[in-house]
mmCIF file of C-alpha atoms in Angstrom:
data_model
loop_
_atom_site.group_PDB
_atom_site.id
_atom_site.type_symbol
_atom_site.label_atom_id
_atom_site.label_comp_id
_atom_site.label_asym_id
_atom_site.label_seq_id
_atom_site.Cartn_x
_atom_site.Cartn_y
_atom_site.Cartn_z
ATOM 1 C CA MET O 1 78.222 78.942 123.194
ATOM 2 C CA SER O 2 81.182 81.250 123.988
ATOM 3 C CA LYS O 3 80.637 84.988 123.203
ATOM 4 C CA ILE O 4 83.566 85.813 120.987
ATOM 5 C CA SER O 5 85.134 89.342 120.784
ATOM 6 C CA ILE O 6 87.170 90.135 118.056
ATOM 7 C CA ILE O 7 89.499 93.290 117.957
ATOM 8 C CA THR O 8 91.019 94.911 114.903
ATOM 9 C CA VAL O 9 93.219 97.900 115.135
ATOM 10 C CA THR O 10 93.935 100.030 112.482
ATOM 11 C CA TYR O 11 96.188 103.099 111.216
ATOM 12 C CA ASN O 12 95.922 104.183 107.588
ATOM 13 C CA SER O 13 94.264 100.824 106.311
ATOM 14 C CA ALA O 14 91.951 101.805 103.470
ATOM 15 C CA GLN O 15 93.358 99.338 101.114
ATOM 16 C CA THR O 16 92.809 96.034 103.111
ATOM 17 C CA LEU O 17 90.443 97.001 106.219
ATOM 18 C CA GLU O 18 87.075 96.427 104.015
ATOM 19 C CA TYR O 19 88.377 92.687 103.572
ATOM 20 C CA THR O 20 88.952 92.295 107.129
ATOM 21 C CA ILE O 21 85.842 93.909 108.398
ATOM 22 C CA GLN O 22 83.978 91.488 105.775
ATOM 23 C CA SER O 23 85.728 88.655 107.219
ATOM 24 C CA VAL O 24 84.403 89.117 111.048
ATOM 25 C CA LEU O 25 81.253 89.964 109.685
ATOM 26 C CA LEU O 26 80.775 86.776 107.868
ATOM 27 C CA GLN O 27 81.508 84.518 110.127
ATOM 28 C CA ASP O 28 79.076 82.049 111.254
ATOM 29 C CA HIS O 29 79.337 82.099 115.078
ATOM 30 C CA PRO O 30 75.856 83.303 116.408
ATOM 31 C CA ASP O 31 77.804 85.699 119.062
ATOM 32 C CA VAL O 32 80.478 87.984 118.041
ATOM 33 C CA GLU O 33 81.495 91.449 119.308
ATOM 34 C CA TYR O 34 83.405 93.343 116.967
ATOM 35 C CA ILE O 35 85.816 96.347 118.259
ATOM 36 C CA VAL O 36 87.812 98.164 115.759
ATOM 37 C CA VAL O 37 90.311 100.563 117.376
ATOM 38 C CA ASP O 38 91.658 103.163 114.779
ATOM 39 C CA GLY O 39 94.830 105.055 115.700
ATOM 40 C CA GLN O 40 93.281 108.865 114.071
ATOM 41 C CA SER O 41 93.809 107.405 110.555
ATOM 42 C CA THR O 42 94.530 110.076 107.855
ATOM 43 C CA ASP O 43 93.509 107.890 104.791
ATOM 44 C CA ASP O 44 90.131 106.724 103.927
ATOM 45 C CA THR O 45 90.116 104.003 106.958
ATOM 46 C CA LEU O 46 87.431 106.089 108.070
ATOM 47 C CA SER O 47 85.177 105.717 105.423
ATOM 48 C CA VAL O 48 85.502 102.106 105.104
ATOM 49 C CA ILE O 49 84.750 101.823 108.978
ATOM 50 C CA ARG O 50 81.704 104.287 108.250
ATOM 51 C CA LYS O 51 80.352 101.806 105.719
ATOM 52 C CA TYR O 52 80.270 99.030 108.138
ATOM 53 C CA ARG O 53 79.532 100.828 111.633
ATOM 54 C CA HIS O 54 76.193 99.512 111.840
ATOM 55 C CA LYS O 55 77.870 96.257 112.510
ATOM 56 C CA ILE O 56 80.650 97.103 114.419
ATOM 57 C CA ASP O 57 79.816 96.969 118.363
ATOM 58 C CA HIS O 58 82.545 99.494 119.196
ATOM 59 C CA PHE O 59 84.275 101.877 117.518
ATOM 60 C CA VAL O 60 86.964 104.486 118.802
ATOM 61 C CA SER O 61 89.176 106.599 116.616
ATOM 62 C CA GLU O 62 91.980 108.482 118.802
ATOM 63 C CA LYS O 63 95.246 109.467 118.731
ATOM 64 C CA ASP O 64 97.077 106.600 120.712
ATOM 65 C CA ASP O 65 100.999 105.595 121.507
ATOM 66 C CA GLY O 66 100.864 102.493 119.075
ATOM 67 C CA LEU O 67 99.710 99.216 118.383
ATOM 68 C CA TYR O 68 99.777 97.718 121.784
ATOM 69 C CA TYR O 69 98.158 100.908 123.415
ATOM 70 C CA ALA O 70 95.603 100.630 120.768
ATOM 71 C CA LEU O 71 95.234 96.517 121.351
ATOM 72 C CA ASN O 72 94.822 97.018 124.954
ATOM 73 C CA LYS O 73 92.305 99.744 124.635
ATOM 74 C CA GLY O 74 90.441 97.011 122.546
ATOM 75 C CA ILE O 75 90.804 94.330 125.359
ATOM 76 C CA GLU O 76 89.358 96.997 127.962
ATOM 77 C CA LEU O 77 85.995 97.078 125.584
ATOM 78 C CA ALA O 78 85.642 93.558 124.965
ATOM 79 C CA THR O 79 83.124 91.498 126.758
ATOM 80 C CA GLY O 80 83.651 88.177 125.451
ATOM 81 C CA ASP O 81 84.463 84.781 126.839
ATOM 82 C CA ILE O 82 86.924 84.476 124.390
ATOM 83 C CA ILE O 83 89.051 87.500 122.787
ATOM 84 C CA GLY O 84 90.811 87.413 119.528
ATOM 85 C CA ILE O 85 92.856 89.670 117.338
ATOM 86 C CA LEU O 86 92.620 89.816 113.705
ATOM 87 C CA HIS O 87 94.966 92.791 112.290
ATOM 88 C CA ALA O 88 93.615 94.972 109.675
ATOM 89 C CA ASP O 89 95.569 93.129 107.235
ATOM 90 C CA ASP O 90 94.556 89.944 107.713
ATOM 91 C CA PHE O 91 91.219 88.139 107.276
ATOM 92 C CA TYR O 92 89.686 84.247 108.307
ATOM 93 C CA ILE O 93 90.161 81.636 105.706
ATOM 94 C CA ASP O 94 86.518 80.792 105.670
ATOM 95 C CA ASP O 95 83.197 81.306 107.482
ATOM 96 C CA HIS O 96 83.505 78.786 109.947
ATOM 97 C CA VAL O 97 86.843 79.856 111.726
ATOM 98 C CA LEU O 98 84.819 81.280 115.168
ATOM 99 C CA SER O 99 82.856 78.565 115.440
ATOM 100 C CA LYS O 100 85.528 76.349 115.443
ATOM 101 C CA VAL O 101 87.413 78.153 118.280
ATOM 102 C CA SER O 102 84.225 78.206 120.341
ATOM 103 C CA THR O 103 83.918 74.808 119.898
ATOM 104 C CA THR O 104 87.800 74.248 120.602
ATOM 105 C CA PHE O 105 87.532 76.317 124.000
ATOM 106 C CA GLU O 106 84.205 74.155 125.089
#
């Protein structure tokens, strides 16, 4: 079974981020590394992240040079066999998405 790293990049996404985080945490795949990279949000984004911090493997909040810079920062932290990106306003359609991805790669 493959280890999957999921990266979420966020900036001032408090209204949608919790649903995104829950979507990742509810996946039934047994080996998911979750990485959240925040661009030093000024809204309630950090409060949402703190609520789930104990279930997020890597969290960085610092000023960056935009989306692609933050994505590359997340990729550098990733240790999975498969790396995926789930943006801060997206979600997985069901709890089996990452298991299906793993099976496809195997």
